[in-house]
XYZ file of C-alpha atoms in Angstrom:
612
model
C 0.000 0.000 0.000
C 1.408 3.351 -1.048
C 1.384 6.130 1.502
C 0.555 9.749 0.920
C 2.446 12.457 2.726
C 1.008 14.059 5.831
C -2.315 15.815 5.330
C -1.999 19.590 5.215
C -4.178 22.633 5.327
C -4.335 25.610 3.004
C -4.696 29.221 4.113
C -6.716 30.811 1.366
C -9.206 33.536 0.652
C -11.211 33.227 -2.570
C -12.212 36.658 -3.833
C -10.900 39.496 -1.677
C -7.223 39.211 -0.827
C -6.463 40.314 2.709
C -3.536 40.196 5.084
C -2.854 39.684 8.744
C 0.037 39.586 11.176
C 2.317 36.594 10.866
C 1.343 33.891 13.314
C 4.648 32.044 13.101
C 8.159 32.491 11.790
C 10.692 35.028 12.908
C 11.452 38.660 12.261
C 9.236 41.542 11.317
C 6.927 39.745 8.847
C 3.389 39.966 7.548
C 1.492 36.852 6.518
C -0.236 37.123 3.147
C -3.620 35.678 2.415
C -4.018 34.498 -1.141
C -6.247 32.866 -3.727
C -5.207 29.520 -5.214
C -7.441 29.939 -8.261
C -8.729 26.372 -8.004
C -11.763 26.239 -5.740
C -14.760 26.887 -7.955
C -12.430 28.015 -10.742
C -12.541 31.540 -9.339
C -9.151 32.417 -10.726
C -7.999 35.827 -11.847
C -8.679 35.890 -15.584
C -6.512 38.993 -15.998
C -3.438 36.889 -15.144
C -4.327 33.231 -15.696
C -5.985 31.083 -18.316
C -7.196 27.508 -18.252
C -8.218 24.971 -20.876
C -11.790 23.752 -20.528
C -14.189 21.970 -22.857
C -16.229 25.115 -23.426
C -15.549 26.390 -26.960
C -16.679 23.923 -29.597
C -14.336 23.557 -32.535
C -12.479 20.960 -34.595
C -9.358 21.115 -36.809
C -8.551 24.739 -35.937
C -6.435 27.002 -38.084
C -5.382 30.299 -36.578
C -3.521 33.594 -36.741
C -2.704 36.525 -34.495
C -3.482 40.057 -35.701
C -1.488 42.826 -34.056
C -2.597 46.414 -33.572
C 0.156 47.453 -35.981
C -1.354 45.190 -38.619
C -4.914 46.398 -38.062
C -6.181 49.015 -35.661
C -9.734 47.723 -36.029
C -9.108 43.982 -35.792
C -5.763 43.898 -34.001
C -4.961 42.590 -30.548
C -6.865 39.332 -31.113
C -6.150 35.705 -31.836
C -8.416 34.285 -34.557
C -9.258 30.667 -35.170
C -11.251 29.019 -37.949
C -12.850 25.620 -37.493
C -14.167 22.692 -39.494
C -17.877 23.067 -39.941
C -20.874 23.118 -42.153
C -22.285 26.121 -43.926
C -25.502 27.892 -43.073
C -28.307 28.756 -45.416
C -30.858 27.047 -47.634
C -28.532 24.103 -48.198
C -26.847 23.815 -44.856
C -26.707 20.819 -42.560
C -26.530 23.579 -39.977
C -30.039 24.840 -40.557
C -30.383 28.578 -40.129
C -33.688 28.381 -41.968
C -33.407 31.744 -43.669
C -30.987 34.131 -45.281
C -31.171 37.912 -44.842
C -32.694 39.613 -47.897
C -29.491 41.545 -48.555
C -27.613 38.246 -48.923
C -30.034 37.023 -51.551
C -29.773 40.286 -53.449
C -26.010 39.767 -53.675
C -26.344 36.207 -54.926
C -25.225 34.702 -51.603
C -26.791 31.302 -50.898
C -25.132 30.551 -47.580
C -22.238 31.096 -45.205
C -19.440 28.730 -44.180
C -16.626 28.194 -41.683
C -17.021 29.717 -38.271
C -14.445 32.195 -37.013
C -13.740 32.857 -33.327
C -11.544 35.484 -31.743
C -9.889 35.742 -28.327
C -7.697 38.161 -26.435
C -6.095 35.425 -24.342
C -6.455 32.087 -26.252
C -8.839 30.680 -23.627
C -12.012 32.747 -23.876
C -13.351 32.726 -27.436
C -16.263 34.582 -29.004
C -17.874 34.335 -32.483
C -16.272 36.852 -34.812
C -17.120 35.932 -38.401
C -18.610 38.789 -40.426
C -21.389 36.583 -41.773
C -24.449 35.499 -39.802
C -23.902 33.485 -36.642
C -20.126 33.970 -36.702
C -19.447 32.405 -40.113
C -16.698 33.942 -42.227
C -17.092 32.724 -45.844
C -19.780 34.003 -48.192
C -21.128 31.214 -50.435
C -22.288 32.255 -53.912
C -24.395 30.275 -56.338
C -21.741 30.870 -59.029
C -18.876 29.386 -56.949
C -17.192 26.171 -58.084
C -17.834 24.699 -54.630
C -20.886 22.533 -54.048
C -21.891 24.361 -50.894
C -24.909 22.100 -50.481
C -22.367 19.379 -49.595
C -20.917 21.691 -46.981
C -20.326 18.887 -44.469
C -17.067 18.355 -46.347
C -15.696 21.846 -45.748
C -12.816 20.917 -43.443
C -9.701 22.188 -41.710
C -9.589 25.869 -42.710
C -6.298 27.733 -42.357
C -5.642 31.431 -42.862
C -2.484 33.357 -43.680
C -1.966 37.122 -43.988
C 0.209 38.301 -46.862
C 0.419 41.426 -48.991
C -2.423 43.158 -47.201
C -4.904 40.305 -47.687
C -6.069 37.280 -45.714
C -6.094 33.976 -47.598
C -8.075 30.970 -46.399
C -7.390 27.383 -47.496
C -9.784 24.454 -47.056
C -10.929 21.292 -48.836
C -14.281 21.237 -50.568
C -16.295 19.161 -53.020
C -16.660 20.647 -56.500
C -20.045 20.797 -58.210
C -18.912 18.365 -60.866
C -18.262 15.783 -58.121
C -21.419 16.451 -56.154
C -23.697 14.496 -58.477
C -21.883 11.332 -57.406
C -21.852 10.027 -53.870
C -19.929 12.555 -51.837
C -16.656 10.941 -50.834
C -13.151 12.214 -50.381
C -12.667 11.408 -54.042
C -14.349 14.704 -54.865
C -12.181 17.003 -52.764
C -10.378 19.969 -54.252
C -8.281 22.727 -52.709
C -10.339 25.778 -51.901
C -8.847 29.260 -51.610
C -10.790 32.281 -50.412
C -9.599 35.820 -49.768
C -10.656 38.763 -47.639
C -9.489 42.213 -46.590
C -10.193 41.397 -42.935
C -9.530 38.390 -40.669
C -13.271 37.950 -40.032
C -14.339 38.041 -43.689
C -16.481 37.874 -45.590
C -14.017 35.621 -47.427
C -14.875 35.112 -51.113
C -13.903 31.920 -52.886
C -11.355 32.324 -55.692
C -12.631 31.121 -59.069
C -10.727 30.225 -62.211
C -12.602 30.603 -65.488
C -12.183 27.792 -68.009
C -14.439 28.110 -71.059
C -16.973 30.177 -69.177
C -17.094 27.700 -66.277
C -15.834 28.358 -62.766
C -13.320 25.729 -61.601
C -10.990 25.424 -58.592
C -7.761 27.454 -58.795
C -5.728 24.339 -57.912
C -6.538 21.411 -60.209
C -4.036 18.561 -60.365
C -5.673 16.328 -62.970
C -6.010 19.251 -65.394
C -2.309 20.085 -65.130
C -0.569 16.749 -64.500
C -0.758 13.377 -66.212
C -2.298 11.429 -63.343
C -4.953 9.424 -65.138
C -7.627 10.741 -62.789
C -8.470 13.098 -59.972
C -6.161 13.443 -56.948
C -8.315 14.475 -53.989
C -6.603 16.257 -51.113
C -7.511 17.466 -47.637
C -5.873 19.465 -44.829
C -4.215 22.225 -46.821
C -1.731 24.347 -44.883
C -0.026 27.511 -46.204
C 3.532 28.406 -45.199
C 5.625 31.455 -46.085
C 9.334 30.923 -45.535
C 10.584 33.740 -43.271
C 14.069 33.340 -44.748
C 13.347 34.083 -48.412
C 9.622 34.871 -48.613
C 8.745 31.904 -50.851
C 5.211 30.545 -50.515
C 4.257 26.886 -50.088
C 1.248 24.757 -49.338
C 1.306 21.366 -47.611
C -1.506 18.888 -48.102
C -2.529 15.295 -47.566
C -3.234 13.190 -50.662
C -6.308 10.982 -50.423
C -6.153 8.654 -53.429
C -6.223 4.948 -54.187
C -5.378 2.781 -57.165
C -8.961 2.855 -58.450
C -9.078 6.648 -58.647
C -5.636 7.484 -60.050
C -3.844 5.073 -62.389
C -0.445 3.967 -61.048
C -0.644 6.505 -58.303
C -0.751 5.933 -54.553
C -2.189 2.812 -52.990
C -2.388 4.544 -49.648
C -4.050 7.888 -49.052
C -2.015 9.343 -46.202
C 0.996 10.944 -47.835
C 2.049 14.560 -47.365
C 3.103 16.764 -50.250
C 4.551 20.246 -50.521
C 4.072 22.542 -53.498
C 5.529 25.985 -54.087
C 3.073 28.718 -55.034
C 3.722 31.606 -57.419
C 1.192 33.460 -55.319
C -1.505 32.122 -53.019
C -3.852 31.318 -55.918
C -1.358 30.165 -58.572
C 0.453 26.834 -58.088
C 3.833 25.769 -59.407
C 2.764 22.242 -60.270
C 6.240 21.061 -61.280
C 7.518 21.790 -57.766
C 5.404 19.117 -56.006
C 7.409 16.893 -53.669
C 6.493 14.014 -51.398
C 7.701 15.080 -47.947
C 6.313 12.510 -45.474
C 4.857 8.994 -45.604
C 3.289 6.666 -43.016
C 5.640 4.416 -41.044
C 8.707 5.817 -42.771
C 11.329 7.817 -40.927
C 12.133 9.824 -44.061
C 11.314 9.773 -47.783
C 12.999 11.027 -50.925
C 11.566 11.008 -54.442
C 12.956 11.360 -57.942
C 12.781 14.730 -59.652
C 9.483 15.917 -61.035
C 5.919 16.165 -59.800
C 4.720 12.914 -61.385
C 7.605 10.970 -59.836
C 6.657 12.356 -56.441
C 2.966 11.610 -56.895
C 3.670 8.047 -58.051
C 6.160 7.377 -55.233
C 9.143 6.949 -57.544
C 11.901 7.174 -54.981
C 12.721 5.545 -51.682
C 11.526 5.394 -48.119
C 13.661 4.786 -45.066
C 11.658 2.678 -42.669
C 12.375 2.476 -38.975
C 11.455 0.585 -35.863
C 7.694 0.576 -35.429
C 8.197 1.641 -31.806
C 9.938 4.795 -32.992
C 7.580 5.722 -35.819
C 3.954 4.861 -35.109
C 1.656 6.433 -37.697
C -0.757 3.508 -38.163
C -1.150 4.568 -41.805
C -3.065 7.671 -40.750
C -1.382 11.050 -41.028
C -3.199 14.353 -41.356
C -3.216 18.025 -40.445
C 0.316 19.025 -41.578
C 1.874 22.223 -40.249
C 5.295 23.697 -41.006
C 7.129 26.099 -38.715
C 10.678 27.453 -38.992
C 13.026 28.077 -36.084
C 16.745 28.895 -36.162
C 17.165 27.591 -39.689
C 15.362 24.308 -39.076
C 11.940 23.441 -40.491
C 9.544 21.377 -38.398
C 6.766 19.478 -40.146
C 4.180 18.492 -37.556
C 1.146 16.299 -38.079
C -1.600 14.266 -36.369
C -1.785 10.473 -36.304
C -4.355 7.752 -35.554
C -7.557 9.347 -36.833
C -9.630 11.995 -35.094
C -12.048 9.577 -33.363
C -9.205 7.625 -31.734
C -8.371 8.530 -28.099
C -4.707 8.272 -29.177
C -5.083 11.000 -31.793
C -1.935 13.039 -31.184
C 0.594 15.405 -32.764
C 4.093 14.323 -33.861
C 7.054 16.078 -35.473
C 9.685 15.680 -38.164
C 12.611 18.027 -38.909
C 14.321 19.158 -42.105
C 16.660 21.802 -43.509
C 14.272 23.272 -46.083
C 10.516 23.686 -46.543
C 10.567 20.773 -48.986
C 12.629 18.498 -46.798
C 13.694 15.824 -46.701
C 12.114 15.584 -43.249
C 13.177 13.054 -40.639
C 10.763 11.955 -37.935
C 12.029 12.411 -34.392
C 12.081 9.320 -32.186
C 9.958 8.852 -29.073
C 13.050 9.069 -26.906
C 14.018 12.453 -28.382
C 10.677 14.201 -28.498
C 7.540 12.540 -29.849
C 4.646 13.035 -29.531
C 4.486 16.773 -28.898
C 0.762 16.854 -28.013
C -0.914 13.758 -26.592
C -3.563 13.346 -23.914
C -3.756 9.561 -24.112
C -2.233 9.048 -20.653
C -4.455 11.738 -19.121
C -8.113 11.654 -18.166
C -9.124 14.997 -19.643
C -7.581 15.354 -23.125
C -8.245 12.293 -25.294
C -8.167 12.932 -29.021
C -5.756 15.868 -28.711
C -4.695 16.771 -32.229
C -5.124 18.641 -35.499
C -3.271 21.708 -34.356
C -2.210 25.107 -35.569
C 0.694 27.284 -34.412
C -0.061 30.936 -33.609
C 2.814 33.390 -33.149
C 2.010 36.691 -31.405
C 5.477 38.094 -32.096
C 7.011 37.101 -28.768
C 5.424 33.747 -27.910
C 4.084 30.808 -29.919
C 1.040 28.764 -28.940
C -0.391 25.519 -30.243
C -4.176 25.548 -30.618
C -5.763 22.120 -31.132
C -8.888 20.148 -30.327
C -9.699 17.471 -27.736
C -12.656 15.143 -27.370
C -15.520 16.504 -25.323
C -16.240 13.023 -23.975
C -13.230 11.150 -22.603
C -14.940 7.738 -22.786
C -16.220 7.479 -26.340
C -15.990 9.750 -29.364
C -19.228 8.200 -30.625
C -21.113 9.622 -27.640
C -18.983 12.754 -27.516
C -20.634 16.169 -27.561
C -17.929 17.148 -30.026
C -14.409 18.519 -30.001
C -13.238 21.580 -28.109
C -10.363 24.047 -28.339
C -7.238 23.842 -26.154
C -4.170 26.128 -26.191
C -0.663 25.596 -24.807
C 2.729 27.281 -25.091
C 5.328 26.131 -27.629
C 9.104 26.029 -27.096
C 12.081 24.843 -29.117
C 14.929 22.723 -27.770
C 17.902 21.023 -29.377
C 15.658 17.986 -29.900
C 12.806 19.901 -31.504
C 9.423 21.307 -30.535
C 8.057 21.026 -27.006
C 4.441 21.879 -26.141
C 3.417 22.580 -22.523
C 0.358 20.385 -22.668
C -2.305 19.183 -22.905
C -2.956 21.111 -19.710
C -6.145 21.541 -17.717
C -4.561 23.572 -14.936
C -3.773 27.269 -14.659
C -1.359 28.836 -17.134
C 0.012 32.344 -17.018
C -1.341 34.467 -19.846
C 0.886 35.955 -22.562
C 2.555 39.110 -21.285
C 1.156 40.956 -24.323
C -2.341 40.183 -23.014
C -2.029 40.471 -19.233
C 0.805 42.983 -18.927
C 2.348 40.701 -16.280
C 5.934 39.591 -16.776
C 7.571 36.414 -15.512
C 10.321 37.913 -13.341
C 11.711 34.498 -12.405
C 13.456 34.393 -15.805
C 15.438 37.569 -15.061
C 16.403 36.771 -11.460
C 19.661 35.419 -10.073
C 18.864 31.988 -8.632
C 20.520 30.561 -5.536
C 19.800 27.041 -4.278
C 20.777 25.888 -0.827
C 22.387 22.496 -0.432
C 22.790 21.672 -4.106
C 20.421 19.596 -6.178
C 20.383 19.129 -9.956
C 18.701 20.918 -12.848
C 18.629 24.482 -11.517
C 18.367 25.879 -15.058
C 15.130 23.967 -15.638
C 13.408 26.092 -12.980
C 13.040 29.060 -15.339
C 13.122 27.646 -18.894
C 9.288 27.993 -19.039
C 9.037 24.423 -20.348
C 6.553 22.252 -18.485
C 7.865 18.669 -18.981
C 4.643 16.682 -19.300
C 6.073 13.765 -21.319
C 8.272 10.800 -20.494
C 11.104 12.027 -22.740
C 11.494 15.288 -20.787
C 10.264 14.173 -17.359
C 13.737 14.610 -15.846
C 14.067 18.196 -17.046
C 13.293 19.557 -13.593
C 15.116 20.744 -10.486
C 15.556 17.722 -8.218
C 16.861 17.350 -4.679
C 16.673 14.955 -1.759
C 15.746 16.458 1.587
C 14.931 20.092 2.277
C 14.722 22.517 -0.655
C 15.433 26.232 -0.503
C 15.480 28.333 -3.683
C 15.975 32.116 -3.711
C 15.283 34.468 -6.628
C 17.193 37.754 -6.303
C 16.361 40.775 -8.456
C 18.810 43.486 -9.567
C 16.238 46.079 -8.607
C 12.953 45.866 -6.750
C 10.019 44.444 -8.716
C 6.287 44.462 -8.064
C 4.878 40.938 -7.901
C 1.373 39.610 -7.337
C 1.405 35.865 -8.085
C 3.651 32.822 -7.940
C 3.188 29.477 -9.679
C 5.226 26.425 -8.621
C 4.842 23.540 -11.067
C 5.059 20.058 -9.622
C 6.939 16.986 -10.844
C 6.002 15.054 -13.967
C 6.253 11.895 -11.853
C 3.983 11.238 -8.880
C 6.837 9.562 -6.991
C 8.807 12.823 -6.821
C 5.913 15.255 -6.359
C 5.570 17.680 -3.448
C 2.422 17.870 -1.323
C 2.878 21.493 -0.296
C 5.203 24.472 -0.305
C 6.112 25.009 3.338
C 7.123 28.671 3.089
C 7.279 31.378 0.439
C 9.169 34.396 1.735
C 9.199 37.823 0.063
C 11.830 40.417 1.022
C 9.858 43.675 0.929
C 11.306 46.769 -0.711
C 8.642 49.091 0.640
C 5.370 49.187 2.533
C 2.362 48.204 0.422
C -0.771 50.350 0.477
C -2.792 47.696 2.289
C -0.235 47.273 5.105
C -0.701 48.995 8.438
C 3.045 49.431 8.988
C 6.451 48.639 7.544
C 7.510 44.982 7.426
C 10.773 43.373 6.398
C 9.099 40.348 4.870
C 5.816 38.965 3.629
C 5.245 35.217 3.958
C 2.914 32.475 2.787
C 2.758 29.254 4.768
C 1.643 25.814 3.627
C 0.685 26.470 0.029
C -0.990 23.187 -0.783
C -0.720 21.197 -3.988
C -4.402 21.263 -5.026
C -6.365 18.138 -4.198
C -8.338 18.757 -7.401
C -5.406 17.181 -9.256
C -5.432 13.996 -7.162
C -7.620 10.910 -6.966
C -9.223 9.825 -3.724
C -9.023 6.148 -4.727
C -5.811 5.771 -6.750
C -2.592 7.101 -5.254
C -0.864 6.943 -8.634
C -3.587 8.940 -10.405
C -1.898 12.280 -10.818
C -2.057 15.318 -13.087
C 1.565 15.716 -14.241
C 3.225 19.055 -13.476
C 0.092 20.908 -12.330
C 1.055 23.989 -10.281
C 0.463 25.210 -6.769
C -0.628 28.835 -7.232
C -0.804 31.858 -4.949
C -2.420 35.074 -6.168
C -2.165 37.961 -3.713
C -2.213 41.741 -3.463
C 0.730 43.355 -5.229
C 3.923 43.833 -3.219
C 7.291 45.317 -4.150
C 10.137 42.911 -3.394
C 13.870 42.426 -3.800
C 13.854 38.625 -3.529
C 11.580 35.594 -3.271
C 12.503 32.405 -1.408
C 10.693 29.083 -1.798
C 11.131 26.420 0.895
C 9.943 22.812 0.810
C 10.785 20.448 3.637
C 11.935 16.935 2.794
C 8.826 15.618 4.498
C 6.446 17.475 2.191
C 6.317 14.715 -0.409
C 3.084 13.589 -1.973
C 4.135 9.917 -1.687
C 6.447 8.543 0.953
C 7.254 5.350 -0.975
C 7.912 4.295 -4.567
C 5.706 1.843 -6.445
C 7.854 -1.066 -5.301
C 7.710 0.029 -1.673
C 11.223 1.478 -1.571
C 11.972 4.922 -0.188
C 12.377 7.884 -2.513
C 13.622 11.092 -0.925
C 13.747 13.244 -4.067
C 11.366 16.115 -4.810
C 11.168 17.584 -8.326
C 10.042 21.091 -9.323
C 9.303 21.558 -13.025
C 9.065 25.357 -13.134
C 8.655 28.444 -10.981
C 6.881 31.497 -12.398
C 6.834 34.847 -10.535
C 4.381 37.278 -12.129
C 4.445 41.034 -11.737
C 4.757 44.391 -13.433
């Protein structure tokens, strides 16, 4: 029988934050009351955010619009989600269209758009009715009546315009049974991030056709349907590319692919004009890397080679979708989802290359895969189909999770999650899936993480001091040891070059339950001046017994544990010159390992000190 550490109490005030004289300790000190932000979820939304299954959305694409880019629409994150269109034809039955729509030849609206200041609280933002962003015209090449196939929209801003990519069934395919065999690449453009986006049409003999049409421009012997189109503009040279997943089989394209889960990259002259000859195969299922012979047809017909690897290292299960490319320090990361969206193991993986067209090599499990997976958690099954959103100083991954953690079939749908993105020597790291408090982007809250700028002193040694302030929350097995670790008592002091005003501290626990703390015994603030709410001058302010929230623990299973979730204290602002965190060796969550042996180590994944 495993044993929990000694039961503890938590001094807390939800709502008003007060103070009183210190009841214990030494010196001239004031004891701070604080809010943990857990009970009843009454956390301070000006500082913290939290993922919850509140905002419905699947396969999100997203962008950030700055105030410099647009005074009217700037300062918001925008996301666009898989969804049906609304109107006379829609599966989503509005039941009517405004008269002014009909007068303009609009027969419906498609693809919902949301916006958010903080990535956690979203509101409908599309310029069309009910938050939709695409105007559907009777003259469009798209068969909007088959709008259930309008999937995975992504938007990019370039040259003063917003371009949206999606897959859609063309009218010429709609007469047949609607399958993926009828998918084409859709491109729509708008002057604003909320739309209305208008589909781009190409005129061929007086007939509107899709602007990207593989069978009309390549000798394929048939149609090559694609889904999950993702635009990428290389920050190094400005060249434009799209990535997409080919969905074909031998009975739809002669001598083409026998498996429909290959990723391709194609350079674009502009966002509506392809360079067909540039097509390259860049990723294939259960292959570590692929190379193909020169020429688009060679790539499409798999004329080249694949380097296979150990199935334990590369597990795609012949399903790959949702490609995304992001560049960092000269490396290009091609990320993608595996296992199919209804599978609880739906998750995001990564491959790395030296150019937008690869070749890309998949990273092993031991190095850094997957980068988003909720399979081992009880709140984030089906975590995948992501987008990266860069606000200019921080990057976030926005993705969906299942609303029902037991069965996708009975699920109320998929919902949006957001977590921070970092880069290491092994590749991309995502701080999630998380269902605990995060600190908001500084650009949103105005609160800075002063722990990163402090001089750190640890008493009595320990290992991994630098991991305390790298802002990476190590939620996976491959980075579980990237934490500060010490046996016995812990004392960590953050010293600032000049006094700073702080109002919250977050201490992230271990990734492993065996090395988790049960409480923070003391947090000590060296005061630089008397705060407005204090009755007199004090040398220090202190918090005693900051408990690791029981909300992250199971009452029946001692090993059931939410990896890395933080203990949080939110208090009235104080001006300080240093912050000291103390944890006694006895404040462990478990007193024994799984095998009954003693384990004296305590791990801390991260410490965040927020202030202005």
